Amino acid sequence: MEINSKLQRYIAIFFEIVIYLPSYILWKTIKILPRNRNIWIFSSWFGQQYSDSASALYEYATKINQKLKCVWLLKNKALIKELRSKGVKAFYSNSIMGAFFLLRAGNVISITGYEFPLIFINGTNLYEIYHGMPLKKILRDVDFTYMPETDKKLGRLGKLRDKLKFTGVSNNFLFYENIYTVTNSDFFIPYLKQAFGIEEQRILKTGLPRCDKMFMPKNETLVEDIRKKYVGCKILLYMPTHRTSSWTGNAFNPFINEYQYDENHFLNILAEKNIVFLYKPHFHDIHALGGKKFNERFYTITNGDFNDIYDLIGQIDILMTDYSSIYFDYISLRKNVILAPFDLEDYKKTLREHYFDYNELDGVRAFNWKELLNILKNNLYRPASEEAIIKFAEYVSGDSCANLYESIIKNS
């Protein structure tokens, strides 16, 4: 139902006076505080992890420039202790020290935008790197139809705030003005402009910093052990994307009859072709299998089994995924990739809409396990074409950290 102009005005007045006015005053006051451009704050995945592009850039920046004071903010107290033991300047986000650094920092590098109170960083540059190039609609473009009722309400409220041009005091980075993001290629710029609501010049053509690790990966014990046990093997990593299990509790299990899964046949093909299959479910979906399962040449892995996912994927031979943004990173390695959109039509209809036609992705496709086993048995997998690599990963070449670092220095 459309909100008429008079009711809209009353709602705006209510929000401004009762909720936003005190925050607005604080927001404007914080903006005039002096900022130290040598203080950089990093955080990742709702303040629960040391990972992704934020950790890659953190490690590069601390190594290249000792004058910088790089601080990692978290909401995970156990991880703070672990990181401090490794020399990382880690602090609790909602603490006095956390607030101090947020009020002083000149640059903030974030992944999800819900890692600390954004009201404290007005006046700084926020680099919202996000966590992947968008095939699926993100941020402002998400259709809230598919979300549970609470998320629908939040979505409507967010759209209303946007429509009424409320100030950037929300803890959602979509309402923050001085924001930058990055892209893997020019192809994604129109979608990122729309999703973030920013000008094109604020979309930096650097590639995602996390991708650098693929080009010079650190040795992963998991990979070393597998290659010792299965000499000359090919390692295939299967990483399906997130569905709605975090909303509905219904986890995605690809190993079912609906997708023509035959475990005995599958294991026989793995042995015949000397392939080791690593399955990394989304962390919301791990319980779909009733816990981790290990069979001969079939490993279910989670974050505790390796140090960094991008070090891991830099050492595998074949990537298998469906709608995950990891495709847009991995193809730059010019290694074999298999697309496995087992539930493509259902996914688009009931979960997340896509920005563009899935058929634009280049790679051998398997729509069920029978087709996948045929691909493996007959060695039909291949890398993405050079045209696809330029289209989706033009700026991914192993120097994304350096390029983003230089952009941040230039903007400081």
CSV table of C-alpha atoms in Angstrom, one decimal:
chain,number,residue,atom,x,y,z
A,1,MET,CA,0.0,0.0,0.0
A,2,GLU,CA,1.4,3.4,-0.9
A,3,ILE,CA,2.0,5.8,2.0
A,4,ASN,CA,0.2,9.1,1.3
A,5,SER,CA,2.2,12.3,1.6
A,6,LYS,CA,0.6,13.5,4.9
A,7,LEU,CA,1.2,10.2,6.7
A,8,GLN,CA,4.7,10.1,5.3
A,9,ARG,CA,5.4,13.5,6.7
A,10,TYR,CA,4.1,12.5,10.2
A,11,ILE,CA,6.2,9.4,10.2
A,12,ALA,CA,9.2,11.4,9.2
A,13,ILE,CA,8.6,13.9,12.0
A,14,PHE,CA,8.2,11.1,14.5
A,15,PHE,CA,11.4,9.4,13.5
A,16,GLU,CA,13.4,12.6,13.4
A,17,ILE,CA,12.2,13.8,16.9
A,18,VAL,CA,11.9,10.6,18.9
A,19,ILE,CA,14.6,8.4,17.3
A,20,TYR,CA,16.9,10.2,14.9
A,21,LEU,CA,17.3,13.8,16.3
A,22,PRO,CA,19.6,12.8,19.2
A,23,SER,CA,21.6,10.5,16.9
A,24,TYR,CA,21.7,13.2,14.2
A,25,ILE,CA,23.2,15.7,16.6
A,26,LEU,CA,25.8,13.2,17.8
A,27,TRP,CA,26.5,12.2,14.1
A,28,LYS,CA,27.2,15.8,13.1
A,29,THR,CA,29.3,16.4,16.2
A,30,ILE,CA,31.5,13.3,15.5
A,31,LYS,CA,32.1,14.5,11.9
A,32,ILE,CA,34.1,17.5,13.1
A,33,LEU,CA,36.5,15.4,15.2
A,34,PRO,CA,40.1,15.3,13.9
A,35,ARG,CA,41.0,12.1,12.1
A,36,ASN,CA,44.3,10.3,12.0
A,37,ARG,CA,44.8,9.0,8.5
A,38,ASN,CA,47.5,6.6,9.8
A,39,ILE,CA,45.0,4.7,11.9
A,40,TRP,CA,43.2,2.0,9.9
A,41,ILE,CA,40.5,-0.2,11.3
A,42,PHE,CA,39.7,-3.6,10.0
A,43,SER,CA,36.8,-6.0,10.7
A,44,SER,CA,35.2,-9.0,9.0
A,45,TRP,CA,32.0,-11.0,9.0
A,46,PHE,CA,29.9,-9.3,11.7
A,47,GLY,CA,32.9,-9.0,13.9
A,48,GLN,CA,33.2,-12.8,14.4
A,49,GLN,CA,36.2,-13.6,12.1
A,50,TYR,CA,39.7,-12.7,11.1
A,51,SER,CA,39.2,-13.5,7.4
A,52,ASP,CA,38.4,-12.5,3.8
A,53,SER,CA,39.6,-9.4,2.0
A,54,ALA,CA,40.0,-7.5,5.3
A,55,SER,CA,42.6,-9.9,6.7
A,56,ALA,CA,44.5,-10.0,3.3
A,57,LEU,CA,44.7,-6.2,3.2
A,58,TYR,CA,45.6,-6.0,6.9
A,59,GLU,CA,48.5,-8.3,6.4
A,60,TYR,CA,49.7,-6.4,3.4
A,61,ALA,CA,49.4,-2.9,5.0
A,62,THR,CA,51.2,-3.9,8.2
A,63,LYS,CA,54.0,-5.4,6.2
A,64,ILE,CA,54.4,-2.5,3.7
A,65,ASN,CA,54.0,0.5,6.1
A,66,GLN,CA,55.2,0.4,9.7
A,67,LYS,CA,53.9,3.9,10.2
A,68,LEU,CA,50.3,2.8,10.1
A,69,LYS,CA,48.5,1.8,13.2
A,70,CYS,CA,46.3,-1.1,12.0
A,71,VAL,CA,43.6,-2.2,14.5
A,72,TRP,CA,41.3,-5.2,14.2
A,73,LEU,CA,37.9,-4.9,15.8
A,74,LEU,CA,35.8,-7.9,16.9
A,75,LYS,CA,32.8,-9.0,18.8
A,76,ASN,CA,34.3,-12.4,19.4
A,77,LYS,CA,36.3,-12.2,22.6
A,78,ALA,CA,37.9,-15.6,22.3
A,79,LEU,CA,39.3,-14.7,18.9
A,80,ILE,CA,40.6,-11.4,20.3
A,81,LYS,CA,42.8,-13.3,22.7
A,82,GLU,CA,44.0,-15.7,20.0
A,83,LEU,CA,44.9,-12.8,17.6
A,84,ARG,CA,46.7,-10.8,20.3
A,85,SER,CA,48.9,-13.9,20.9
A,86,LYS,CA,49.9,-13.6,17.2
A,87,GLY,CA,50.7,-9.9,17.4
A,88,VAL,CA,47.5,-8.5,16.0
A,89,LYS,CA,46.2,-5.3,17.6
A,90,ALA,CA,42.7,-6.7,18.3
A,91,PHE,CA,40.1,-5.0,20.4
A,92,TYR,CA,36.4,-5.6,21.3
A,93,SER,CA,34.2,-3.4,19.1
A,94,ASN,CA,31.8,-2.3,21.8
A,95,SER,CA,34.5,-1.2,24.3
A,96,ILE,CA,36.2,2.0,25.3
A,97,MET,CA,39.2,1.2,23.2
A,98,GLY,CA,37.0,0.2,20.3
A,99,ALA,CA,35.1,3.5,20.5
A,100,PHE,CA,38.4,5.4,20.8
A,101,PHE,CA,39.9,3.9,17.6
A,102,LEU,CA,36.6,4.3,15.7
A,103,LEU,CA,36.5,8.0,16.7
A,104,ARG,CA,40.1,8.5,15.6
A,105,ALA,CA,40.5,6.3,12.6
A,106,GLY,CA,41.0,7.9,9.1
A,107,ASN,CA,40.2,4.7,7.2
A,108,VAL,CA,37.9,1.8,8.0
A,109,ILE,CA,37.9,-1.5,6.0
A,110,SER,CA,34.8,-3.6,6.5
A,111,ILE,CA,33.2,-6.7,5.0
A,112,THR,CA,29.6,-6.9,6.2
A,113,GLY,CA,28.9,-3.5,7.7
A,114,TYR,CA,27.5,-4.8,11.0
A,115,GLU,CA,30.8,-5.1,12.8
A,116,PHE,CA,30.8,-2.0,14.9
A,117,PRO,CA,28.6,1.1,15.4
A,118,LEU,CA,28.9,3.2,12.2
A,119,ILE,CA,27.8,6.3,14.1
A,120,PHE,CA,31.4,6.6,15.4
A,121,ILE,CA,33.1,6.8,12.1
A,122,ASN,CA,31.4,9.9,10.5
A,123,GLY,CA,34.3,11.8,8.9
A,124,THR,CA,36.4,8.8,8.0
A,125,ASN,CA,36.6,6.9,4.7
A,126,LEU,CA,34.7,3.6,4.8
A,127,TYR,CA,35.9,0.9,2.4
A,128,GLU,CA,33.0,-1.6,2.4
A,129,ILE,CA,34.7,-4.3,0.4
A,130,TYR,CA,31.8,-6.7,0.8
A,131,HIS,CA,32.3,-10.4,0.3
A,132,GLY,CA,32.1,-11.1,-3.4
A,133,MET,CA,31.0,-10.0,-6.8
A,134,PRO,CA,27.2,-10.1,-7.3
A,135,LEU,CA,25.4,-12.7,-9.4
A,136,LYS,CA,22.7,-12.7,-6.8
A,137,LYS,CA,21.0,-9.4,-5.9
A,138,ILE,CA,22.4,-7.7,-2.9
A,139,LEU,CA,21.8,-4.8,-0.5
A,140,ARG,CA,19.3,-2.3,-1.8
A,141,ASP,CA,18.3,-4.6,-4.6
A,142,VAL,CA,17.2,-7.6,-2.5
A,143,ASP,CA,13.6,-8.6,-3.0
A,144,PHE,CA,12.3,-9.0,0.6
A,145,THR,CA,9.5,-11.2,-0.6
A,146,TYR,CA,11.6,-14.3,0.1
A,147,MET,CA,12.7,-13.3,3.5
A,148,PRO,CA,10.9,-14.3,6.8
A,149,GLU,CA,8.4,-11.8,8.2
A,150,THR,CA,10.9,-10.1,10.5
A,151,ASP,CA,13.2,-9.4,7.6
A,152,LYS,CA,10.4,-8.2,5.4
A,153,LYS,CA,9.5,-5.6,8.1
A,154,LEU,CA,13.1,-4.5,8.4
A,155,GLY,CA,13.3,-4.4,4.6
A,156,ARG,CA,10.3,-2.2,4.4
A,157,LEU,CA,11.6,0.1,7.1
A,158,GLY,CA,14.9,0.4,5.4
A,159,LYS,CA,13.3,1.3,2.1
A,160,LEU,CA,11.1,3.8,3.9
A,161,ARG,CA,14.1,5.4,5.6
A,162,ASP,CA,15.8,5.6,2.3
A,163,LYS,CA,12.7,7.2,0.7
A,164,LEU,CA,12.4,9.8,3.4
A,165,LYS,CA,16.1,10.6,3.1
A,166,PHE,CA,17.0,10.0,6.7
A,167,THR,CA,20.5,10.7,7.9
A,168,GLY,CA,23.3,8.2,7.9
A,169,VAL,CA,23.1,7.2,11.5
A,170,SER,CA,21.8,3.7,11.1
A,171,ASN,CA,24.2,0.8,11.8
A,172,ASN,CA,23.6,-0.2,8.2
A,173,PHE,CA,26.4,1.0,5.9
A,174,LEU,CA,23.9,1.7,3.2
A,175,PHE,CA,23.1,4.9,5.0
A,176,TYR,CA,26.8,6.0,5.3
A,177,GLU,CA,27.8,8.7,2.9
A,178,ASN,CA,31.6,8.5,2.5
A,179,ILE,CA,31.8,4.9,1.3
A,180,TYR,CA,33.9,3.1,-1.3
A,181,THR,CA,33.8,-0.4,-2.6
A,182,VAL,CA,35.9,-2.5,-5.1
A,183,THR,CA,35.2,-4.5,-8.2
A,184,ASN,CA,36.8,-7.4,-10.0
A,185,SER,CA,35.9,-6.0,-13.4
A,186,ASP,CA,34.0,-3.2,-15.2
A,187,PHE,CA,31.1,-5.6,-15.8
A,188,PHE,CA,30.0,-5.4,-12.1
A,189,ILE,CA,30.1,-1.6,-11.9
A,190,PRO,CA,26.4,-0.9,-12.8
A,191,TYR,CA,25.2,-3.5,-10.3
A,192,LEU,CA,27.5,-2.2,-7.5
A,193,LYS,CA,26.4,1.4,-8.2
A,194,GLN,CA,22.8,0.3,-7.8
A,195,ALA,CA,23.3,-1.9,-4.8
A,196,PHE,CA,25.4,0.5,-2.8
A,197,GLY,CA,23.8,3.7,-4.1
A,198,ILE,CA,27.2,5.3,-4.8
A,199,GLU,CA,28.9,7.1,-7.7
A,200,GLU,CA,31.1,5.1,-10.1
A,201,GLN,CA,34.3,6.9,-9.0
A,202,ARG,CA,33.8,5.3,-5.6
A,203,ILE,CA,34.0,1.8,-7.1
A,204,LEU,CA,37.7,1.1,-7.1
A,205,LYS,CA,39.0,-1.1,-9.9
A,206,THR,CA,41.4,-3.1,-7.8
A,207,GLY,CA,39.9,-6.6,-7.5
A,208,LEU,CA,39.2,-8.2,-4.1
A,209,PRO,CA,42.3,-8.3,-1.9
A,210,ARG,CA,41.5,-11.9,-0.7
A,211,CYS,CA,42.2,-13.1,-4.3
A,212,ASP,CA,45.9,-12.3,-3.9
A,213,LYS,CA,46.3,-15.4,-1.7
A,214,MET,CA,45.3,-17.7,-4.5
A,215,PHE,CA,48.3,-16.6,-6.6
A,216,MET,CA,50.9,-17.2,-3.8
A,217,PRO,CA,49.1,-19.6,-1.5
A,218,LYS,CA,50.6,-20.7,1.8
A,219,ASN,CA,50.9,-24.4,2.3
A,220,GLU,CA,47.8,-26.0,3.8
A,221,THR,CA,48.4,-29.1,5.8
A,222,LEU,CA,45.1,-30.6,4.5
A,223,VAL,CA,46.3,-30.4,0.9
A,224,GLU,CA,49.8,-31.7,1.8
A,225,ASP,CA,48.3,-34.7,3.6
A,226,ILE,CA,46.0,-35.5,0.7
A,227,ARG,CA,48.7,-35.3,-1.9
A,228,LYS,CA,50.9,-37.6,0.1
A,229,LYS,CA,48.1,-40.2,0.6
A,230,TYR,CA,46.8,-40.0,-3.0
A,231,VAL,CA,49.9,-39.5,-5.1
A,232,GLY,CA,49.2,-37.7,-8.4
A,233,CYS,CA,45.6,-37.0,-7.5
A,234,LYS,CA,43.4,-34.1,-8.5
A,235,ILE,CA,41.7,-32.3,-5.7
A,236,LEU,CA,38.1,-31.1,-6.4
A,237,LEU,CA,36.6,-28.5,-4.0
A,238,TYR,CA,32.8,-28.2,-4.0
A,239,MET,CA,31.5,-25.0,-2.5
A,240,PRO,CA,27.7,-24.4,-2.9
A,241,THR,CA,26.4,-20.9,-2.0
A,242,HIS,CA,24.3,-19.9,1.0
A,243,ARG,CA,20.5,-20.5,0.7
A,244,THR,CA,18.0,-19.5,3.3
A,245,SER,CA,18.9,-21.9,6.2
A,246,SER,CA,19.8,-18.9,8.4
A,247,TRP,CA,16.2,-17.7,8.0
A,248,THR,CA,14.2,-20.9,7.8
A,249,GLY,CA,16.4,-23.6,9.4
A,250,ASN,CA,16.1,-25.7,6.2
A,251,ALA,CA,19.6,-26.5,5.3
A,252,PHE,CA,20.7,-27.4,1.7
A,253,ASN,CA,21.7,-31.0,1.3
A,254,PRO,CA,22.9,-31.8,-2.3
A,255,PHE,CA,23.5,-35.5,-1.6
A,256,ILE,CA,19.9,-36.7,-2.1
A,257,ASN,CA,18.0,-38.7,-4.6
A,258,GLU,CA,16.3,-35.6,-6.0
A,259,TYR,CA,19.7,-34.7,-7.6
A,260,GLN,CA,20.4,-38.4,-8.6
A,261,TYR,CA,23.1,-38.9,-6.0
A,262,ASP,CA,24.5,-42.5,-5.9
A,263,GLU,CA,27.3,-42.6,-3.3
A,264,ASN,CA,28.8,-46.0,-4.3
A,265,HIS,CA,29.0,-44.9,-8.0
A,266,PHE,CA,30.4,-41.6,-6.9
A,267,LEU,CA,33.2,-43.1,-4.8
A,268,ASN,CA,34.0,-45.5,-7.5
A,269,ILE,CA,34.5,-42.7,-10.0
A,270,LEU,CA,36.7,-40.8,-7.6
A,271,ALA,CA,38.9,-43.9,-7.2
A,272,GLU,CA,39.0,-44.6,-10.9
A,273,LYS,CA,40.0,-41.1,-11.8
A,274,ASN,CA,42.3,-40.5,-8.7
A,275,ILE,CA,40.2,-37.6,-7.5
A,276,VAL,CA,39.8,-36.4,-3.9
A,277,PHE,CA,36.5,-34.6,-3.3
A,278,LEU,CA,36.4,-31.8,-0.7
A,279,TYR,CA,32.9,-30.6,0.2
A,280,LYS,CA,32.8,-27.3,2.1
A,281,PRO,CA,29.1,-26.5,2.9
A,282,HIS,CA,28.1,-23.1,3.9
A,283,PHE,CA,28.4,-22.8,7.7
A,284,HIS,CA,24.6,-22.5,8.0
A,285,ASP,CA,24.2,-25.9,6.1
A,286,ILE,CA,26.8,-28.2,7.8
A,287,HIS,CA,24.1,-29.8,9.9
A,288,ALA,CA,22.3,-31.0,6.8
A,289,LEU,CA,24.5,-34.0,6.7
A,290,GLY,CA,24.1,-34.7,10.4
A,291,GLY,CA,27.7,-33.5,11.0
A,292,LYS,CA,30.9,-33.9,9.2
A,293,LYS,CA,31.4,-37.1,7.2
A,294,PHE,CA,34.5,-38.7,5.8
A,295,ASN,CA,34.6,-41.5,3.3
A,296,GLU,CA,37.4,-42.7,1.1
A,297,ARG,CA,38.4,-39.8,-1.1
A,298,PHE,CA,35.4,-37.7,0.3
A,299,TYR,CA,36.1,-35.1,2.9
A,300,THR,CA,33.6,-32.7,4.4
A,301,ILE,CA,35.6,-29.7,5.6
A,302,THR,CA,34.8,-26.6,7.7
A,303,ASN,CA,36.9,-23.6,8.6
A,304,GLY,CA,38.7,-25.5,11.3
A,305,ASP,CA,40.3,-27.8,8.7
A,306,PHE,CA,42.4,-25.1,7.0
A,307,ASN,CA,44.0,-21.8,7.7
A,308,ASP,CA,42.5,-19.7,4.9
A,309,ILE,CA,40.0,-20.6,2.2
A,310,TYR,CA,41.9,-18.6,-0.4
A,311,ASP,CA,45.2,-20.4,0.4
A,312,LEU,CA,43.2,-23.6,0.0
A,313,ILE,CA,41.6,-22.8,-3.4
A,314,GLY,CA,45.0,-21.6,-4.7
A,315,GLN,CA,46.1,-25.3,-4.3
A,316,ILE,CA,43.2,-27.2,-5.7
A,317,ASP,CA,42.8,-28.5,-9.2
A,318,ILE,CA,39.0,-28.2,-9.8
A,319,LEU,CA,36.4,-25.9,-8.3
A,320,MET,CA,32.8,-27.0,-8.3
A,321,THR,CA,30.2,-24.4,-7.3
A,322,ASP,CA,26.7,-23.2,-8.2
A,323,TYR,CA,25.9,-19.5,-7.6
A,324,SER,CA,28.8,-18.5,-5.3
A,325,SER,CA,30.8,-15.4,-6.0
A,326,ILE,CA,33.9,-17.6,-5.5
A,327,TYR,CA,33.5,-18.4,-9.3
A,328,PHE,CA,34.4,-14.8,-10.2
A,329,ASP,CA,37.6,-15.0,-8.1
A,330,TYR,CA,38.7,-18.6,-9.0
A,331,ILE,CA,38.5,-18.3,-12.8
A,332,SER,CA,41.4,-15.8,-12.8
A,333,LEU,CA,43.7,-18.8,-12.0
A,334,ARG,CA,42.8,-20.4,-15.3
A,335,LYS,CA,42.1,-23.7,-13.6
A,336,ASN,CA,39.3,-26.1,-14.1
A,337,VAL,CA,35.8,-25.1,-13.0
A,338,ILE,CA,32.5,-27.0,-13.0
A,339,LEU,CA,29.2,-25.2,-12.5
A,340,ALA,CA,26.6,-27.3,-10.6
A,341,PRO,CA,23.3,-25.4,-10.5
A,342,PHE,CA,21.3,-28.4,-9.3
A,343,ASP,CA,18.3,-26.2,-8.2
A,344,LEU,CA,18.7,-23.3,-10.5
A,345,GLU,CA,15.0,-22.6,-11.3
A,346,ASP,CA,13.8,-23.1,-7.8
A,347,TYR,CA,16.6,-21.0,-6.4
A,348,LYS,CA,15.7,-18.0,-8.7
A,349,LYS,CA,12.0,-18.3,-7.9
A,350,THR,CA,12.1,-18.9,-4.2
A,351,LEU,CA,15.4,-17.6,-2.9
A,352,ARG,CA,17.5,-14.9,-4.6
A,353,GLU,CA,17.0,-13.2,-7.9
A,354,HIS,CA,20.0,-12.8,-10.2
A,355,TYR,CA,21.3,-9.6,-11.7
A,356,PHE,CA,22.0,-11.3,-15.1
A,357,ASP,CA,21.4,-14.5,-16.9
A,358,TYR,CA,23.2,-17.5,-15.3
A,359,ASN,CA,24.0,-18.7,-18.8
A,360,GLU,CA,26.5,-15.8,-19.1
A,361,LEU,CA,28.8,-17.8,-16.8
A,362,ASP,CA,31.3,-19.9,-18.7
A,363,GLY,CA,32.0,-23.4,-17.6
A,364,VAL,CA,31.0,-27.0,-18.0
A,365,ARG,CA,27.6,-27.6,-16.3
A,366,ALA,CA,26.1,-30.4,-14.3
A,367,PHE,CA,22.5,-30.2,-13.3
A,368,ASN,CA,22.7,-33.4,-11.2
A,369,TRP,CA,25.2,-36.0,-10.0
A,370,LYS,CA,24.7,-38.2,-13.0
A,371,GLU,CA,25.9,-35.4,-15.3
A,372,LEU,CA,28.7,-34.5,-12.9
A,373,LEU,CA,30.1,-38.1,-12.8
A,374,ASN,CA,30.0,-38.1,-16.6
A,375,ILE,CA,32.1,-35.0,-16.6
A,376,LEU,CA,34.6,-36.5,-14.2
A,377,LYS,CA,34.8,-39.9,-15.9
A,378,ASN,CA,35.5,-38.3,-19.3
A,379,ASN,CA,37.7,-35.5,-18.2
A,380,LEU,CA,35.3,-32.9,-19.6
A,381,TYR,CA,36.1,-30.1,-17.1
A,382,ARG,CA,38.1,-27.1,-18.3
A,383,PRO,CA,39.0,-23.5,-17.3
A,384,ALA,CA,36.7,-20.6,-18.1
A,385,SER,CA,37.4,-18.9,-21.4
A,386,GLU,CA,39.7,-15.9,-21.7
A,387,GLU,CA,36.7,-13.8,-22.6
A,388,ALA,CA,34.9,-14.8,-19.4
A,389,ILE,CA,38.0,-14.1,-17.3
A,390,ILE,CA,38.3,-10.6,-18.8
A,391,LYS,CA,34.6,-10.1,-18.4
A,392,PHE,CA,34.3,-11.1,-14.7
A,393,ALA,CA,37.9,-10.9,-13.3
A,394,GLU,CA,39.8,-8.3,-15.3
A,395,TYR,CA,41.4,-6.8,-12.2
A,396,VAL,CA,42.2,-10.0,-10.4
A,397,SER,CA,45.9,-10.8,-11.0
A,398,GLY,CA,47.6,-11.1,-7.7
A,399,ASP,CA,48.1,-7.4,-6.9
A,400,SER,CA,44.7,-6.3,-5.5
A,401,CYS,CA,46.1,-5.6,-2.0
A,402,ALA,CA,48.7,-3.3,-3.5
A,403,ASN,CA,46.2,-1.5,-5.7
A,404,LEU,CA,43.7,-1.0,-3.0
A,405,TYR,CA,46.4,0.1,-0.5
A,406,GLU,CA,47.5,2.8,-3.0
A,407,SER,CA,43.9,3.9,-3.5
A,408,ILE,CA,43.4,4.3,0.2
A,409,ILE,CA,46.6,6.3,0.6
A,410,LYS,CA,45.6,8.5,-2.3
A,411,ASN,CA,42.2,9.2,-0.8
A,412,SER,CA,43.5,9.8,2.7
